[in-house]
Structures are given as structure tokens and as C-alpha cells.
Coordinates of C-alpha atoms in Angstrom, one line a residue:
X1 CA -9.5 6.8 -2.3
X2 CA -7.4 10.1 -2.5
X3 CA -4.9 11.3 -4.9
X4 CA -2.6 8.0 -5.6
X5 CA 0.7 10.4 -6.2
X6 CA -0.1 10.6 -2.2
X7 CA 2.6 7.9 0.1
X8 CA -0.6 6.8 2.4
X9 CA -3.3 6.3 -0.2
X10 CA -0.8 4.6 -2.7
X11 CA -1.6 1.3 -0.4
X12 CA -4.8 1.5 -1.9
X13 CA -4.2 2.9 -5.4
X14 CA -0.6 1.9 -6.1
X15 CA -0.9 -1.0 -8.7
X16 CA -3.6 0.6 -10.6
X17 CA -2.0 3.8 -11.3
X18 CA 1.1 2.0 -12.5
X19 CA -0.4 -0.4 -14.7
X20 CA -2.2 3.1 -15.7
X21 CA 0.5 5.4 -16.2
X22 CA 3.0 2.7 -18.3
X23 CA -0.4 2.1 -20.1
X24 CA -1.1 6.2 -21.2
X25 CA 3.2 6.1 -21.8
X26 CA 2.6 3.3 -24.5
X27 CA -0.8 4.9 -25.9
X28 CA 1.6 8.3 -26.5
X29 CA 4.6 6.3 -28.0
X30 CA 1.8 4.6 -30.6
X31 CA -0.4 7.7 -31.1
X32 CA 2.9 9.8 -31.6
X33 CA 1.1 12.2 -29.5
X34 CA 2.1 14.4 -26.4
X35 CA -1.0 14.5 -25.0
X36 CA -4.3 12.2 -24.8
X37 CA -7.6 12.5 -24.4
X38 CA -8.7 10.9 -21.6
X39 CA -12.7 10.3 -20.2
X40 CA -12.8 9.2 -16.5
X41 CA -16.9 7.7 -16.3
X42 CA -17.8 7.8 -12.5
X43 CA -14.3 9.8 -12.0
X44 CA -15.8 11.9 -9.2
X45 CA -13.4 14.1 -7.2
X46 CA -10.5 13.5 -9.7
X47 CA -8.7 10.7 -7.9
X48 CA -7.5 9.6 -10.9
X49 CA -8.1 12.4 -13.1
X50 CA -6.2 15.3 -11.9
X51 CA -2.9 13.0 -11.8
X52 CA -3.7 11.8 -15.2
X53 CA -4.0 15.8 -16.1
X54 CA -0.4 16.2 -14.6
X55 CA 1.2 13.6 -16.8
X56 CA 0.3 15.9 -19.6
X57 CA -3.3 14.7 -20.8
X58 CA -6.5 16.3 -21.7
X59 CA -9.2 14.9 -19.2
X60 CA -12.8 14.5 -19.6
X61 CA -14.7 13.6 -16.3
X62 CA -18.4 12.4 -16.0
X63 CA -19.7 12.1 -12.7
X64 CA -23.6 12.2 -11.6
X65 CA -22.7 14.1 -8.7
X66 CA -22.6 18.2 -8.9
X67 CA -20.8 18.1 -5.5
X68 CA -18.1 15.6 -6.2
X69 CA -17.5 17.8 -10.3
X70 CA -17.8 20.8 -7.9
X71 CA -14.5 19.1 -5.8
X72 CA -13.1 17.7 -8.9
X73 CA -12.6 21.4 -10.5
X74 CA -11.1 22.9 -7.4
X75 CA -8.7 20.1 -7.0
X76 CA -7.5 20.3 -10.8
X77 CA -7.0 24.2 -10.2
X78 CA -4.7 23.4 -7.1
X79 CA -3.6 21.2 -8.8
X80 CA -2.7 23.9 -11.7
X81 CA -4.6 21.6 -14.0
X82 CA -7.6 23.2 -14.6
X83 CA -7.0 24.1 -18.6
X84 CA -6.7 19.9 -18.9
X85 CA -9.5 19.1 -16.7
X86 CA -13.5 18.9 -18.0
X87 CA -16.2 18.3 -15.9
X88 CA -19.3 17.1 -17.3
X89 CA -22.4 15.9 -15.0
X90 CA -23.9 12.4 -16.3
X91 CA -23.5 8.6 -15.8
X92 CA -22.5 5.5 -17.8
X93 CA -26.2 4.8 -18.8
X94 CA -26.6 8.5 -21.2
X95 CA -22.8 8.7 -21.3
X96 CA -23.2 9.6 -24.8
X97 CA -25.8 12.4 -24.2
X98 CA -22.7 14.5 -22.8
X99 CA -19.7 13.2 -24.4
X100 CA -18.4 12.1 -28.0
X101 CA -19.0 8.8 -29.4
X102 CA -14.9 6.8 -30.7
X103 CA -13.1 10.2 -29.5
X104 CA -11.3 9.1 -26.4
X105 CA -7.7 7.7 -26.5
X106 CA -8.2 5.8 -23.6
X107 CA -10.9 5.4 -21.0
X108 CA -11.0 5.0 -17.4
X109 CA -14.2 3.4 -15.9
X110 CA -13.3 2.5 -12.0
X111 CA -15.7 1.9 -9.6
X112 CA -19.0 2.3 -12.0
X113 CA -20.2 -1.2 -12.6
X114 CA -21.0 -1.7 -8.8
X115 CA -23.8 0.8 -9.3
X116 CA -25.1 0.8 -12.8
X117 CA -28.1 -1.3 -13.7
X118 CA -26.5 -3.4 -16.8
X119 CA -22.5 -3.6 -16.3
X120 CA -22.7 -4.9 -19.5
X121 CA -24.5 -1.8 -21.2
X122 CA -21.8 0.3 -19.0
X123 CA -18.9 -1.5 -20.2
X124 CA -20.2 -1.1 -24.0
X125 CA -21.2 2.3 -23.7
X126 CA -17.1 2.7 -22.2
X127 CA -15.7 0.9 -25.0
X128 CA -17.8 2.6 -27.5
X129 CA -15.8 5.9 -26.5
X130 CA -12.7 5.1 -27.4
X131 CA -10.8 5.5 -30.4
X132 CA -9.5 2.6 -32.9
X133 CA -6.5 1.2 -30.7
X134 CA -7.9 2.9 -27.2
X135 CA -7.1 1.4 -24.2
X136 CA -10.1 0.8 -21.2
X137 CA -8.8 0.7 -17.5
X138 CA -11.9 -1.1 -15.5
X139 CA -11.6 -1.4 -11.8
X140 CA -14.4 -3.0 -9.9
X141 CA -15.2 -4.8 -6.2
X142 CA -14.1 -8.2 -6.3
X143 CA -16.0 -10.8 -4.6
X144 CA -13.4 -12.8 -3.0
X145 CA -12.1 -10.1 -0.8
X146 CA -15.8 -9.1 0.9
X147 CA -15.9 -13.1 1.9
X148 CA -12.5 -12.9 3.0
X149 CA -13.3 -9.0 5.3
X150 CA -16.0 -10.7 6.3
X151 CA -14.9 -13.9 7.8
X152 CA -12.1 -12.3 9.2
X153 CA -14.2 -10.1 11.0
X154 CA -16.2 -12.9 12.3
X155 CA -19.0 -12.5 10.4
X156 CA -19.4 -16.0 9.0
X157 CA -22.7 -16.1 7.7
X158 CA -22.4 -12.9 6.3
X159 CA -19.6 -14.2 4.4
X160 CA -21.3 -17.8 3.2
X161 CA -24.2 -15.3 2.0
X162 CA -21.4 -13.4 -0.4
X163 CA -20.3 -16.3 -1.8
X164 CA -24.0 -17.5 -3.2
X165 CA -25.8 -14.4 -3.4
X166 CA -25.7 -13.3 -7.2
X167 CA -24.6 -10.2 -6.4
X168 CA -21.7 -10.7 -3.8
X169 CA -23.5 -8.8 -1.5
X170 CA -23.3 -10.5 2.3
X171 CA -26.3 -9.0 3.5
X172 CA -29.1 -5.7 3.4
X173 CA -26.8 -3.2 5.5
X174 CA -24.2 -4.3 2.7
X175 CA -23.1 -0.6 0.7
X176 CA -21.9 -2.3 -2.4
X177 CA -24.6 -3.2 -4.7
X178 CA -22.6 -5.9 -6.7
X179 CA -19.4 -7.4 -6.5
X180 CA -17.3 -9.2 -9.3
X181 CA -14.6 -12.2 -9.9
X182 CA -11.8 -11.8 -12.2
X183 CA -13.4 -14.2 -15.1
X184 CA -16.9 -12.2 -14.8
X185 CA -15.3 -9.1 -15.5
X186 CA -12.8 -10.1 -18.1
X187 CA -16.1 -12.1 -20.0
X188 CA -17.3 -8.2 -19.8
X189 CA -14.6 -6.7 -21.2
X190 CA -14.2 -9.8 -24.3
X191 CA -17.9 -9.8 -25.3
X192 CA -17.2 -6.2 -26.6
X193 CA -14.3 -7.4 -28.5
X194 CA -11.7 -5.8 -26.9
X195 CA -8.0 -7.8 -26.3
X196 CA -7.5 -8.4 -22.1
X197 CA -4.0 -7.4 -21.8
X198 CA -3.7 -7.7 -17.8
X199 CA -5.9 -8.8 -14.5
X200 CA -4.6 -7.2 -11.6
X201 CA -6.1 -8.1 -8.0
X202 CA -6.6 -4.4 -6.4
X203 CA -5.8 -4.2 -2.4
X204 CA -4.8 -8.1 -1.9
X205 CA -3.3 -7.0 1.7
X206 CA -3.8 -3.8 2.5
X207 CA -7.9 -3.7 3.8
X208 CA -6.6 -6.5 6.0
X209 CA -3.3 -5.2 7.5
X210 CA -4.0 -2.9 10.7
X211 CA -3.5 0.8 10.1
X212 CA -1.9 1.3 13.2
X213 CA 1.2 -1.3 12.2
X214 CA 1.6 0.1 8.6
X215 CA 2.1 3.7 10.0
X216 CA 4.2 3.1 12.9
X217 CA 6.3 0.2 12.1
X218 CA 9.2 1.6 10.0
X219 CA 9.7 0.3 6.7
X220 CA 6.2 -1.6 6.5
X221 CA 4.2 0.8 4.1
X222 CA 7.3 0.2 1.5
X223 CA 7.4 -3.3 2.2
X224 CA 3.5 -3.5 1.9
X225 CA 3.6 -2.0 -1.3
X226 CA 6.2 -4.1 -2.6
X227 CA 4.2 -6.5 -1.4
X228 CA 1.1 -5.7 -2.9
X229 CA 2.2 -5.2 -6.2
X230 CA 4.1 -8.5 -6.5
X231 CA 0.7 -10.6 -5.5
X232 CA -1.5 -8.1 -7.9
X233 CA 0.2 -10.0 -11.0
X234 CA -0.3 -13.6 -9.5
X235 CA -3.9 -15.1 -10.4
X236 CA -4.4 -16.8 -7.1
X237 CA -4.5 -13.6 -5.4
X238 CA -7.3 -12.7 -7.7
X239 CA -9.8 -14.7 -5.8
X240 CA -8.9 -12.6 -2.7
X241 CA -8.9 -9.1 -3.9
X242 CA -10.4 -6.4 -2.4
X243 CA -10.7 -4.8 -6.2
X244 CA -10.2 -6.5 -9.6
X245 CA -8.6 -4.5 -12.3
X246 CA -8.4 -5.1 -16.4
X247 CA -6.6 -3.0 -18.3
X248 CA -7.5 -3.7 -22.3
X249 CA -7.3 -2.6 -25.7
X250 CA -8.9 -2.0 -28.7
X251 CA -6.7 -3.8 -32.1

């Protein structure tokens, strides 16, 4: 994913950084704060982050990766962002060996529970960061949407496999290690006792739509988007997602 203030990756990033953005503008209005402090687990290059830094906020990255921090720092300083960005190397599983227990405002964990060993220690250690009345933003692979790639692609045992394998996973050369429907990830988010506000399928259309139309037919990467943000809010497009996203809050 690049930046999502970008036209071409907005087909991919789009509904979450709306839903995020009016989220962080009604965390400020009931903080009666400027600026928030933000902690992006698994935030990497700052796809989120550095935008997030523009708005305003005070953003705390952790990222196992030194290269990815490394790419994170010079994109905040092109960025002229640098003074709001922190980069701190570590993962969800010893997320409190680098960063501050309840001192977050809200807390962005996208594309982490694919990869950890418990998603539920890694959604617990994510809520346990945030501040009385903190809001989480979770984005993970759906399941629906790899069956649906799949098939399409002609790959129909591949995609029969994803649909009984406990992980989602359609096969050995697959690159996600676990995949996710709506109702597993929002039992996630509950069982910590945080209030689902939203479920938002992530990339309903756009993995599925050729490239080569979207770029050259005028008018269809507005209409997409359009598109694509009208099905994110409908639940039967959930099943068919690419991503999932749950946007929550602490009472």
C-alpha cells in the first residue's frame, strides 16, 4: 500500500483512511485536544502514519523491521513530519517493552494479526494501549475475498481449500499466514470489551477490476471509488472483501 493521500493507491486505502480520519476529527472534538497521540503497531513505512502526522498528530510507530523504520523516518522528513513521527523497532507480542501502557489516544493495528502467533494476545496488548475513551482502527485479510481471487483466477481447489482450512490459507505457496471474517474479527475486538462502532469490507472491487481499465478508461478510478465506498458499508459485501476493517472504541 503507499501513501493513501496518493489518487492511485486511494483504490486500495480509500475507505480506511476516511473512516480514520472522521474517527481522529471526533477523538479531537471529545479530547478538546489539537493533537493526538497516535501508536501505529506493524505501521512499517508510514503508510498510514506519516498522513496521520500531517493531520496534526503525534505518531508512535512500531515495526519489527529496521529497514521499513529506516523508510518510515525518511518519508516523515519529506514529508516535513519528522518532529511528529517516532520510530520504535518491536512487534505486537513485547509491544509493551517499547511503548507506554493506556497512553495512546487512539491506535492503529492494520495488517498485524495475519502474522502474530495469538491475534487475540495482539488485539489485547493494542487495546491495552489506549487511553480511557481511545479509539482502535484494525484492518486485517478477509477470508471471503482470497476464495473469491482464487476462483476467479481458476484456481478452484485452491479456493475450496480457503474456505475449510482454519486459517483461510488456499494452499503452502499461500503468503498470508491467516485470514479473517468480519464476525471473527469483531468477537476479537468485543472479548476485550471494547464497543464495535463500524465493519467496513476493505477492497470489495478493486483487486478484481483490471488495472489496465481503471487507468485508461476516463472517469473509472472516481467511479470505482465511489463505488467501493458505497459497498464497504453494506454487510453482504463483507463476505467478499479483500480486507475487513473495525473501527472501535473504548466507553
Amino acid at each position: 500500500m503507499s501513501d493513501p493521500l496518493r489518487p492511485r493507491a486511494s483504490l486500495r486505502t480509500a475507505v480506511v483512511w476516511e473512516v480514520l480520519k472522521d474517527a481522529l476529527e471526533g477523538r479531537v472534538k471529545a479530547a478538546g485536544r489539537d493533537a493526538l497521540d497516535v501508536l501505529d503497531t506493524g505501521g512499517g513505512t508510514g503508510n498510514f502514519a506519516v498522513p496521520v502526522a500531517r493531520l496534526g498528530h503525534r505518531v508512535t510507530v512500531v515495526d519489527p523491521s529496521p529497514n521499513a523504520l529506516f523508510a518510515l523516518e525518511r518519508r516523515a522528513a519529506e514529508a516535513g513530519v519528522a518532529d511528529q513521527v517516532r520510530a520504535v523497532q518491536g512487534d505486537a507480542h513485547g509491544l509493551f517493552d517499547v511503548v507506554e501502557r493506556g497512553g495512546y489516544d487512539a491506535v492503529l493495528c492494520h495488517g498485524v494479526l495475519e502474522y502474530v502467533d495469538d491475534p487475540a494476545e495482539g488485539v489485547r496488548n493494542a487495546v491495552a494501549a489506549l487511553r480511557p475513551a481511545g479509539t482502535l482502527s484494525l484492518l486485517a485479510a478477509g477470508l471471503g475475498g482470497a476464495v473469491l481471487a482464487r476462483a476467479l483466477a481458476g484456481h478452484f481447489d485452491e479456493a475450496r481449500h480457503a474456505l475449510t482450512d482454519p486459517a483461510g490459507r488456499w494452499g503452502e505457496g499461500d503468503p498470508v499466514p491467516r485470514r479473517f471474517t468480519a464476525e471473527q474479527l469483531t468477537e476479537l475486538v468485543s472479548a476485550t470489551g471494547l464497543q464495535v462502532g463500524a465493519v467496513h469490507g476493505v477492497r470489495v472491487f478493486a483487486d478484481l477490476v483490471p488495472g489496465v481499465l481503471v487507468d485508461t478508461e476516463p472517469g473509472a478510478m472516481e467511479a470505482l471509488l465511489k463505488l467501493e465506498a458505497e459497498a464497504a458499508e453494506q454487510p453482504a459485501f463483507h463476505s467478499v472483501a479483500t480486507q475487513l476493517h473495525v473501527l472501535a472504541e473504548r466507553d
